[in-house]
């Protein structure tokens, strides 16, 4: 199976998103924790806030999850009205208002009413990211700012290899299926061209880093956070998780650490004066 073959239809399924994957922030938080060991560490909410220096009025964080960006913006930009939006009511439970439960593809905002939107690590959950991009262009003011983020195809490739090897062991095959890769529906590699269909002045900020894990737990918790999509993984999930932990433990005992190469990025663009069709 190719890497692109590991896109999960369930990664866009509303029921899976709202009940299993993001019913609470447990799985998202497990993925966020892995980045605490990244070098260099990137303060993503601060980087996004820098690009909102000229913004005023209403800013919406669409797919805000557990509010990492919301908290930073509300603390550092009290002059803005920062609205958190997510498809999952459950993940918004701990957030402060204003909050809206809504689908990024049909936003309950008037056309031209938002001065900026954030859509961080989220567009790849849409069945058709272009539908979402058109909707975002609609709700933004002319010359409004859109900030988004995603991962490159080669992001965390060492984890992909580890999972495939573990899956191969479990299945008794020379090569196992790739793990579910959410960002493949909207990878960083393609994002500038896709955004340029609807927005002007697309700028890409690369955010590379390396994570060196010296114990298996954070990487295994990262794998386990994909449990909502286990049925699409093409392999018994729990046994593969256990085998990956064995392999990772052996690697760390032998080499002292397991290195993961991160390739993500943030994109900043502007709404054109005249909407594109
Ligand atoms: C990977 S998390 C990213 C959370 C946050 N933006 C961050 O970067 O930390 C994706 C979020 O998008 C939300 N989401 C998925 N599909 C959505 C949709 N169609 N409309 C709005 N939110 C959606 C999920 O519930 C989840 O909270």
PDB file of N, CA, C and O in Angstrom, residues 203-272:
ATOM      1  N   UNK A 203       2.088  32.859   1.717  1.00  0.00           N
ATOM      2  CA  UNK A 203       3.454  32.726   2.251  1.00  0.00           C
ATOM      3  C   UNK A 203       3.552  31.453   3.082  1.00  0.00           C
ATOM      4  O   UNK A 203       2.632  31.137   3.836  1.00  0.00           O
ATOM      5  N   UNK A 204       4.653  30.750   2.938  1.00  0.00           N
ATOM      6  CA  UNK A 204       4.859  29.488   3.665  1.00  0.00           C
ATOM      7  C   UNK A 204       6.001  29.652   4.657  1.00  0.00           C
ATOM      8  O   UNK A 204       7.098  30.089   4.299  1.00  0.00           O
ATOM      9  N   UNK A 205       5.731  29.313   5.907  1.00  0.00           N
ATOM     10  CA  UNK A 205       6.768  29.317   6.951  1.00  0.00           C
ATOM     11  C   UNK A 205       7.053  27.858   7.294  1.00  0.00           C
ATOM     12  O   UNK A 205       6.175  27.156   7.823  1.00  0.00           O
ATOM     13  N   UNK A 206       8.240  27.380   6.948  1.00  0.00           N
ATOM     14  CA  UNK A 206       8.598  26.005   7.288  1.00  0.00           C
ATOM     15  C   UNK A 206       8.902  25.915   8.773  1.00  0.00           C
ATOM     16  O   UNK A 206       9.555  26.809   9.347  1.00  0.00           O
ATOM     17  N   UNK A 207       8.472  24.838   9.405  1.00  0.00           N
ATOM     18  CA  UNK A 207       8.681  24.660  10.846  1.00  0.00           C
ATOM     19  C   UNK A 207       9.294  23.278  11.103  1.00  0.00           C
ATOM     20  O   UNK A 207       8.653  22.386  11.677  1.00  0.00           O
ATOM     21  N   UNK A 208      10.536  23.083  10.651  1.00  0.00           N
ATOM     22  CA  UNK A 208      11.143  21.752  10.816  1.00  0.00           C
ATOM     23  C   UNK A 208      11.620  21.534  12.252  1.00  0.00           C
ATOM     24  O   UNK A 208      11.820  22.488  13.004  1.00  0.00           O
ATOM     25  N   UNK A 209      11.795  20.280  12.593  1.00  0.00           N
ATOM     26  CA  UNK A 209      12.309  19.971  13.923  1.00  0.00           C
ATOM     27  C   UNK A 209      12.649  18.499  14.037  1.00  0.00           C
ATOM     28  O   UNK A 209      12.333  17.703  13.141  1.00  0.00           O
ATOM     29  N   UNK A 210      13.306  18.160  15.131  1.00  0.00           N
ATOM     30  CA  UNK A 210      13.682  16.768  15.393  1.00  0.00           C
ATOM     31  C   UNK A 210      13.260  16.426  16.816  1.00  0.00           C
ATOM     32  O   UNK A 210      13.462  17.216  17.739  1.00  0.00           O
ATOM     33  N   UNK A 211      12.644  15.258  16.958  1.00  0.00           N
ATOM     34  CA  UNK A 211      12.272  14.773  18.283  1.00  0.00           C
ATOM     35  C   UNK A 211      13.119  13.540  18.560  1.00  0.00           C
ATOM     36  O   UNK A 211      13.137  12.600  17.770  1.00  0.00           O
ATOM     37  N   UNK A 212      13.828  13.568  19.671  1.00  0.00           N
ATOM     38  CA  UNK A 212      14.644  12.423  20.055  1.00  0.00           C
ATOM     39  C   UNK A 212      14.011  11.805  21.296  1.00  0.00           C
ATOM     40  O   UNK A 212      14.044  12.407  22.371  1.00  0.00           O
ATOM     41  N   UNK A 213      13.390  10.622  21.135  1.00  0.00           N
ATOM     42  CA  UNK A 213      12.730  10.007  22.297  1.00  0.00           C
ATOM     43  C   UNK A 213      13.659   8.982  22.937  1.00  0.00           C
ATOM     44  O   UNK A 213      14.300   8.175  22.254  1.00  0.00           O
ATOM     45  N   UNK A 214      13.740   9.031  24.247  1.00  0.00           N
ATOM     46  CA  UNK A 214      14.611   8.108  24.983  1.00  0.00           C
ATOM     47  C   UNK A 214      13.791   7.115  25.795  1.00  0.00           C
ATOM     48  O   UNK A 214      14.337   6.313  26.540  1.00  0.00           O
ATOM     49  N   UNK A 215      12.480   7.185  25.676  1.00  0.00           N
ATOM     50  CA  UNK A 215      11.577   6.158  26.231  1.00  0.00           C
ATOM     51  C   UNK A 215      10.428   5.997  25.244  1.00  0.00           C
ATOM     52  O   UNK A 215      10.064   6.960  24.547  1.00  0.00           O
ATOM     53  N   UNK A 216       9.840   4.790  25.162  1.00  0.00           N
ATOM     54  CA  UNK A 216       8.825   4.552  24.128  1.00  0.00           C
ATOM     55  C   UNK A 216       7.513   5.300  24.360  1.00  0.00           C
ATOM     56  O   UNK A 216       6.806   5.602  23.393  1.00  0.00           O
ATOM     57  N   UNK A 217       7.180   5.626  25.594  1.00  0.00           N
ATOM     58  CA  UNK A 217       5.817   6.075  25.927  1.00  0.00           C
ATOM     59  C   UNK A 217       5.264   7.203  25.039  1.00  0.00           C
ATOM     60  O   UNK A 217       4.144   7.073  24.529  1.00  0.00           O
ATOM     61  N   UNK A 218       5.976   8.314  24.813  1.00  0.00           N
ATOM     62  CA  UNK A 218       5.345   9.394  24.031  1.00  0.00           C
ATOM     63  C   UNK A 218       5.043   8.988  22.588  1.00  0.00           C
ATOM     64  O   UNK A 218       4.008   9.386  22.036  1.00  0.00           O
ATOM     65  N   UNK A 219       5.926   8.194  21.989  1.00  0.00           N
ATOM     66  CA  UNK A 219       5.693   7.779  20.597  1.00  0.00           C
ATOM     67  C   UNK A 219       4.555   6.758  20.530  1.00  0.00           C
ATOM     68  O   UNK A 219       3.734   6.790  19.598  1.00  0.00           O
ATOM     69  N   UNK A 220       4.487   5.864  21.510  1.00  0.00           N
ATOM     70  CA  UNK A 220       3.410   4.861  21.508  1.00  0.00           C
ATOM     71  C   UNK A 220       2.066   5.539  21.786  1.00  0.00           C
ATOM     72  O   UNK A 220       1.046   5.198  21.179  1.00  0.00           O
ATOM     73  N   UNK A 221       2.069   6.538  22.676  1.00  0.00           N
ATOM     74  CA  UNK A 221       0.830   7.295  22.928  1.00  0.00           C
ATOM     75  C   UNK A 221       0.395   8.019  21.650  1.00  0.00           C
ATOM     76  O   UNK A 221      -0.804   8.156  21.371  1.00  0.00           O
ATOM     77  N   UNK A 222       1.364   8.477  20.866  1.00  0.00           N
ATOM     78  CA  UNK A 222       1.043   9.131  19.588  1.00  0.00           C
ATOM     79  C   UNK A 222       0.341   8.122  18.660  1.00  0.00           C
ATOM     80  O   UNK A 222      -0.725   8.417  18.110  1.00  0.00           O
ATOM     81  N   UNK A 223       0.942   6.930  18.514  1.00  0.00           N
ATOM     82  CA  UNK A 223       0.294   5.898  17.696  1.00  0.00           C
ATOM     83  C   UNK A 223      -1.117   5.603  18.213  1.00  0.00           C
ATOM     84  O   UNK A 223      -2.077   5.508  17.447  1.00  0.00           O
ATOM     85  N   UNK A 224      -1.226   5.433  19.539  1.00  0.00           N
ATOM     86  CA  UNK A 224      -2.512   5.043  20.139  1.00  0.00           C
ATOM     87  C   UNK A 224      -3.580   6.111  19.923  1.00  0.00           C
ATOM     88  O   UNK A 224      -4.777   5.803  19.895  1.00  0.00           O
ATOM     89  N   UNK A 225      -3.164   7.362  19.719  1.00  0.00           N
ATOM     90  CA  UNK A 225      -4.140   8.439  19.542  1.00  0.00           C
ATOM     91  C   UNK A 225      -4.895   8.321  18.212  1.00  0.00           C
ATOM     92  O   UNK A 225      -5.846   9.053  17.976  1.00  0.00           O
ATOM     93  N   UNK A 226      -4.458   7.391  17.364  1.00  0.00           N
ATOM     94  CA  UNK A 226      -5.146   7.166  16.083  1.00  0.00           C
ATOM     95  C   UNK A 226      -6.175   6.035  16.186  1.00  0.00           C
ATOM     96  O   UNK A 226      -6.674   5.550  15.173  1.00  0.00           O
ATOM     97  N   UNK A 227      -6.505   5.646  17.419  1.00  0.00           N
ATOM     98  CA  UNK A 227      -7.388   4.500  17.635  1.00  0.00           C
ATOM     99  C   UNK A 227      -8.749   4.677  16.946  1.00  0.00           C
ATOM    100  O   UNK A 227      -9.362   3.713  16.501  1.00  0.00           O
ATOM    101  N   UNK A 228      -9.220   5.925  16.868  1.00  0.00           N
ATOM    102  CA  UNK A 228     -10.525   6.177  16.240  1.00  0.00           C
ATOM    103  C   UNK A 228     -10.551   5.664  14.802  1.00  0.00           C
ATOM    104  O   UNK A 228     -11.628   5.375  14.270  1.00  0.00           O
ATOM    105  N   UNK A 229      -9.386   5.573  14.180  1.00  0.00           N
ATOM    106  CA  UNK A 229      -9.311   5.158  12.775  1.00  0.00           C
ATOM    107  C   UNK A 229      -8.743   3.737  12.640  1.00  0.00           C
ATOM    108  O   UNK A 229      -8.321   3.333  11.553  1.00  0.00           O
ATOM    109  N   UNK A 230      -8.758   2.989  13.768  1.00  0.00           N
ATOM    110  CA  UNK A 230      -8.145   1.652  13.784  1.00  0.00           C
ATOM    111  C   UNK A 230      -8.759   0.728  12.739  1.00  0.00           C
ATOM    112  O   UNK A 230      -8.054  -0.069  12.104  1.00  0.00           O
ATOM    113  N   UNK A 231     -10.076   0.837  12.534  1.00  0.00           N
ATOM    114  CA  UNK A 231     -10.752  -0.080  11.599  1.00  0.00           C
ATOM    115  C   UNK A 231     -10.226   0.085  10.176  1.00  0.00           C
ATOM    116  O   UNK A 231     -10.348  -0.818   9.357  1.00  0.00           O
ATOM    117  N   UNK A 232      -9.643   1.246   9.880  1.00  0.00           N
ATOM    118  CA  UNK A 232      -9.117   1.491   8.534  1.00  0.00           C
ATOM    119  C   UNK A 232      -7.624   1.203   8.419  1.00  0.00           C
ATOM    120  O   UNK A 232      -7.026   1.485   7.382  1.00  0.00           O
ATOM    121  N   UNK A 233      -7.019   0.705   9.489  1.00  0.00           N
ATOM    122  CA  UNK A 233      -5.555   0.601   9.491  1.00  0.00           C
ATOM    123  C   UNK A 233      -5.061  -0.639   8.747  1.00  0.00           C
ATOM    124  O   UNK A 233      -3.871  -0.753   8.466  1.00  0.00           O
ATOM    125  N   UNK A 234      -5.956  -1.588   8.455  1.00  0.00           N
ATOM    126  CA  UNK A 234      -5.565  -2.765   7.688  1.00  0.00           C
ATOM    127  C   UNK A 234      -4.759  -3.766   8.487  1.00  0.00           C
ATOM    128  O   UNK A 234      -4.121  -4.665   7.927  1.00  0.00           O
ATOM    129  N   UNK A 235      -4.789  -3.628   9.813  1.00  0.00           N
ATOM    130  CA  UNK A 235      -3.984  -4.483  10.665  1.00  0.00           C
ATOM    131  C   UNK A 235      -4.629  -4.479  12.054  1.00  0.00           C
ATOM    132  O   UNK A 235      -5.266  -3.488  12.428  1.00  0.00           O
ATOM    133  N   UNK A 236      -4.533  -5.591  12.808  1.00  0.00           N
ATOM    134  CA  UNK A 236      -5.067  -5.539  14.183  1.00  0.00           C
ATOM    135  C   UNK A 236      -4.326  -4.450  14.978  1.00  0.00           C
ATOM    136  O   UNK A 236      -3.099  -4.476  15.078  1.00  0.00           O
ATOM    137  N   UNK A 237      -5.103  -3.478  15.490  1.00  0.00           N
ATOM    138  CA  UNK A 237      -4.493  -2.256  16.016  1.00  0.00           C
ATOM    139  C   UNK A 237      -3.682  -2.508  17.293  1.00  0.00           C
ATOM    140  O   UNK A 237      -2.507  -2.122  17.378  1.00  0.00           O
ATOM    141  N   UNK A 238      -4.307  -3.147  18.285  1.00  0.00           N
ATOM    142  CA  UNK A 238      -3.634  -3.325  19.585  1.00  0.00           C
ATOM    143  C   UNK A 238      -2.366  -4.176  19.462  1.00  0.00           C
ATOM    144  O   UNK A 238      -1.316  -3.815  19.996  1.00  0.00           O
ATOM    145  N   UNK A 239      -2.415  -5.324  18.751  1.00  0.00           N
ATOM    146  CA  UNK A 239      -1.182  -6.099  18.592  1.00  0.00           C
ATOM    147  C   UNK A 239      -0.076  -5.313  17.863  1.00  0.00           C
ATOM    148  O   UNK A 239       1.109  -5.445  18.184  1.00  0.00           O
ATOM    149  N   UNK A 240      -0.476  -4.465  16.911  1.00  0.00           N
ATOM    150  CA  UNK A 240       0.534  -3.672  16.198  1.00  0.00           C
ATOM    151  C   UNK A 240       1.158  -2.637  17.132  1.00  0.00           C
ATOM    152  O   UNK A 240       2.376  -2.397  17.100  1.00  0.00           O
ATOM    153  N   UNK A 241       0.297  -2.065  17.982  1.00  0.00           N
ATOM    154  CA  UNK A 241       0.790  -1.105  18.971  1.00  0.00           C
ATOM    155  C   UNK A 241       1.810  -1.788  19.902  1.00  0.00           C
ATOM    156  O   UNK A 241       2.889  -1.248  20.176  1.00  0.00           O
ATOM    157  N   UNK A 242       1.468  -2.995  20.345  1.00  0.00           N
ATOM    158  CA  UNK A 242       2.357  -3.725  21.265  1.00  0.00           C
ATOM    159  C   UNK A 242       3.675  -4.076  20.565  1.00  0.00           C
ATOM    160  O   UNK A 242       4.767  -3.969  21.158  1.00  0.00           O
ATOM    161  N   UNK A 243       3.577  -4.485  19.307  1.00  0.00           N
ATOM    162  CA  UNK A 243       4.797  -4.851  18.576  1.00  0.00           C
ATOM    163  C   UNK A 243       5.658  -3.607  18.307  1.00  0.00           C
ATOM    164  O   UNK A 243       6.893  -3.662  18.402  1.00  0.00           O
ATOM    165  N   UNK A 244       5.017  -2.485  18.008  1.00  0.00           N
ATOM    166  CA  UNK A 244       5.771  -1.238  17.799  1.00  0.00           C
ATOM    167  C   UNK A 244       6.507  -0.855  19.086  1.00  0.00           C
ATOM    168  O   UNK A 244       7.664  -0.403  19.036  1.00  0.00           O
ATOM    169  N   UNK A 245       5.872  -1.067  20.221  1.00  0.00           N
ATOM    170  CA  UNK A 245       6.518  -0.734  21.492  1.00  0.00           C
ATOM    171  C   UNK A 245       7.746  -1.622  21.724  1.00  0.00           C
ATOM    172  O   UNK A 245       8.805  -1.147  22.153  1.00  0.00           O
ATOM    173  N   UNK A 246       7.604  -2.915  21.377  1.00  0.00           N
ATOM    174  CA  UNK A 246       8.758  -3.828  21.515  1.00  0.00           C
ATOM    175  C   UNK A 246       9.910  -3.363  20.638  1.00  0.00           C
ATOM    176  O   UNK A 246      11.059  -3.260  21.071  1.00  0.00           O
ATOM    177  N   UNK A 247       9.594  -3.081  19.372  1.00  0.00           N
ATOM    178  CA  UNK A 247      10.647  -2.650  18.438  1.00  0.00           C
ATOM    179  C   UNK A 247      11.298  -1.353  18.902  1.00  0.00           C
ATOM    180  O   UNK A 247      12.519  -1.187  18.822  1.00  0.00           O
ATOM    181  N   UNK A 248      10.477  -0.420  19.362  1.00  0.00           N
ATOM    182  CA  UNK A 248      11.003   0.871  19.790  1.00  0.00           C
ATOM    183  C   UNK A 248      11.887   0.710  21.027  1.00  0.00           C
ATOM    184  O   UNK A 248      12.963   1.330  21.124  1.00  0.00           O
ATOM    185  N   UNK A 249      11.462  -0.121  21.944  1.00  0.00           N
ATOM    186  CA  UNK A 249      12.258  -0.372  23.155  1.00  0.00           C
ATOM    187  C   UNK A 249      13.626  -0.936  22.766  1.00  0.00           C
ATOM    188  O   UNK A 249      14.673  -0.500  23.286  1.00  0.00           O
ATOM    189  N   UNK A 250      13.622  -1.898  21.817  1.00  0.00           N
ATOM    190  CA  UNK A 250      14.899  -2.490  21.368  1.00  0.00           C
ATOM    191  C   UNK A 250      15.800  -1.431  20.736  1.00  0.00           C
ATOM    192  O   UNK A 250      16.994  -1.373  20.989  1.00  0.00           O
ATOM    193  N   UNK A 251      15.209  -0.563  19.917  1.00  0.00           N
ATOM    194  CA  UNK A 251      16.006   0.486  19.241  1.00  0.00           C
ATOM    195  C   UNK A 251      16.610   1.440  20.270  1.00  0.00           C
ATOM    196  O   UNK A 251      17.795   1.805  20.179  1.00  0.00           O
ATOM    197  N   UNK A 252      15.804   1.846  21.240  1.00  0.00           N
ATOM    198  CA  UNK A 252      16.293   2.805  22.239  1.00  0.00           C
ATOM    199  C   UNK A 252      17.385   2.145  23.097  1.00  0.00           C
ATOM    200  O   UNK A 252      18.408   2.778  23.406  1.00  0.00           O
ATOM    201  N   UNK A 253      17.204   0.863  23.436  1.00  0.00           N
ATOM    202  CA  UNK A 253      18.245   0.166  24.224  1.00  0.00           C
ATOM    203  C   UNK A 253      19.552   0.081  23.437  1.00  0.00           C
ATOM    204  O   UNK A 253      20.639   0.247  23.969  1.00  0.00           O
ATOM    205  N   UNK A 254      19.427  -0.136  22.137  1.00  0.00           N
ATOM    206  CA  UNK A 254      20.620  -0.288  21.286  1.00  0.00           C
ATOM    207  C   UNK A 254      21.289   1.054  20.983  1.00  0.00           C
ATOM    208  O   UNK A 254      22.499   1.207  21.103  1.00  0.00           O
ATOM    209  N   UNK A 255      20.460   2.073  20.611  1.00  0.00           N
ATOM    210  CA  UNK A 255      21.020   3.344  20.113  1.00  0.00           C
ATOM    211  C   UNK A 255      20.969   4.471  21.125  1.00  0.00           C
ATOM    212  O   UNK A 255      21.509   5.551  20.869  1.00  0.00           O
ATOM    213  N   UNK A 256      20.249   4.272  22.210  1.00  0.00           N
ATOM    214  CA  UNK A 256      20.130   5.331  23.222  1.00  0.00           C
ATOM    215  C   UNK A 256      18.960   6.263  22.972  1.00  0.00           C
ATOM    216  O   UNK A 256      18.508   6.954  23.884  1.00  0.00           O
ATOM    217  N   UNK A 257      18.469   6.324  21.723  1.00  0.00           N
ATOM    218  CA  UNK A 257      17.343   7.211  21.410  1.00  0.00           C
ATOM    219  C   UNK A 257      16.763   6.817  20.059  1.00  0.00           C
ATOM    220  O   UNK A 257      17.398   6.107  19.270  1.00  0.00           O
ATOM    221  N   UNK A 258      15.558   7.271  19.806  1.00  0.00           N
ATOM    222  CA  UNK A 258      14.893   7.088  18.510  1.00  0.00           C
ATOM    223  C   UNK A 258      14.563   8.482  17.996  1.00  0.00           C
ATOM    224  O   UNK A 258      13.954   9.288  18.706  1.00  0.00           O
ATOM    225  N   UNK A 259      15.017   8.777  16.774  1.00  0.00           N
ATOM    226  CA  UNK A 259      14.892  10.144  16.253  1.00  0.00           C
ATOM    227  C   UNK A 259      13.747  10.237  15.249  1.00  0.00           C
ATOM    228  O   UNK A 259      13.624   9.400  14.346  1.00  0.00           O
ATOM    229  N   UNK A 260      12.934  11.257  15.423  1.00  0.00           N
ATOM    230  CA  UNK A 260      11.772  11.497  14.555  1.00  0.00           C
ATOM    231  C   UNK A 260      11.953  12.861  13.890  1.00  0.00           C
ATOM    232  O   UNK A 260      12.187  13.858  14.574  1.00  0.00           O
ATOM    233  N   UNK A 261      11.859  12.888  12.570  1.00  0.00           N
ATOM    234  CA  UNK A 261      12.053  14.138  11.824  1.00  0.00           C
ATOM    235  C   UNK A 261      10.701  14.765  11.504  1.00  0.00           C
ATOM    236  O   UNK A 261       9.863  14.137  10.843  1.00  0.00           O
ATOM    237  N   UNK A 262      10.492  15.982  11.990  1.00  0.00           N
ATOM    238  CA  UNK A 262       9.195  16.653  11.804  1.00  0.00           C
ATOM    239  C   UNK A 262       9.294  17.681  10.686  1.00  0.00           C
ATOM    240  O   UNK A 262      10.252  18.454  10.623  1.00  0.00           O
ATOM    241  N   UNK A 263       8.303  17.665   9.817  1.00  0.00           N
ATOM    242  CA  UNK A 263       8.247  18.651   8.730  1.00  0.00           C
ATOM    243  C   UNK A 263       6.835  19.195   8.646  1.00  0.00           C
ATOM    244  O   UNK A 263       5.975  18.605   7.990  1.00  0.00           O
ATOM    245  N   UNK A 264       6.611  20.268   9.370  1.00  0.00           N
ATOM    246  CA  UNK A 264       5.306  20.911   9.253  1.00  0.00           C
ATOM    247  C   UNK A 264       5.518  22.359   8.828  1.00  0.00           C
ATOM    248  O   UNK A 264       6.664  22.802   8.652  1.00  0.00           O
ATOM    249  N   UNK A 265       4.442  23.074   8.652  1.00  0.00           N
ATOM    250  CA  UNK A 265       4.574  24.466   8.225  1.00  0.00           C
ATOM    251  C   UNK A 265       3.287  25.224   8.425  1.00  0.00           C
ATOM    252  O   UNK A 265       2.205  24.627   8.625  1.00  0.00           O
ATOM    253  N   UNK A 266       3.423  26.539   8.405  1.00  0.00           N
ATOM    254  CA  UNK A 266       2.269  27.420   8.548  1.00  0.00           C
ATOM    255  C   UNK A 266       2.176  28.242   7.265  1.00  0.00           C
ATOM    256  O   UNK A 266       3.197  28.639   6.714  1.00  0.00           O
ATOM    257  N   UNK A 267       0.954  28.488   6.816  1.00  0.00           N
ATOM    258  CA  UNK A 267       0.746  29.282   5.606  1.00  0.00           C
ATOM    259  C   UNK A 267      -0.135  30.472   5.930  1.00  0.00           C
ATOM    260  O   UNK A 267      -1.122  30.342   6.661  1.00  0.00           O
ATOM    261  N   UNK A 268       0.261  31.613   5.395  1.00  0.00           N
ATOM    262  CA  UNK A 268      -0.464  32.859   5.657  1.00  0.00           C
ATOM    263  C   UNK A 268      -0.868  33.426   4.301  1.00  0.00           C
ATOM    264  O   UNK A 268      -0.034  33.506   3.385  1.00  0.00           O
ATOM    265  N   UNK A 269      -2.133  33.799   4.157  1.00  0.00           N
ATOM    266  CA  UNK A 269      -2.566  34.380   2.888  1.00  0.00           C
ATOM    267  C   UNK A 269      -3.688  35.391   3.101  1.00  0.00           C
ATOM    268  O   UNK A 269      -4.164  35.548   4.221  1.00  0.00           O
ATOM    269  N   UNK A 270      -4.041  36.079   2.026  1.00  0.00           N
ATOM    270  CA  UNK A 270      -5.025  37.175   2.114  1.00  0.00           C
ATOM    271  C   UNK A 270      -6.193  36.911   1.171  1.00  0.00           C
ATOM    272  O   UNK A 270      -6.020  36.336   0.095  1.00  0.00           O
ATOM    273  N   UNK A 271      -7.365  37.383   1.606  1.00  0.00           N
ATOM    274  CA  UNK A 271      -8.532  37.286   0.730  1.00  0.00           C
ATOM    275  C   UNK A 271      -8.370  38.284  -0.412  1.00  0.00           C
ATOM    276  O   UNK A 271      -7.997  39.433  -0.169  1.00  0.00           O
ATOM    277  N   UNK A 272      -8.642  37.867  -1.636  1.00  0.00           N
ATOM    278  CA  UNK A 272      -8.558  38.823  -2.744  1.00  0.00           C
ATOM    279  C   UNK A 272      -9.679  39.863  -2.651  1.00  0.00           C
ATOM    280  O   UNK A 272     -10.710  39.615  -2.022  1.00  0.00           O
TER     281      UNK A 272
END
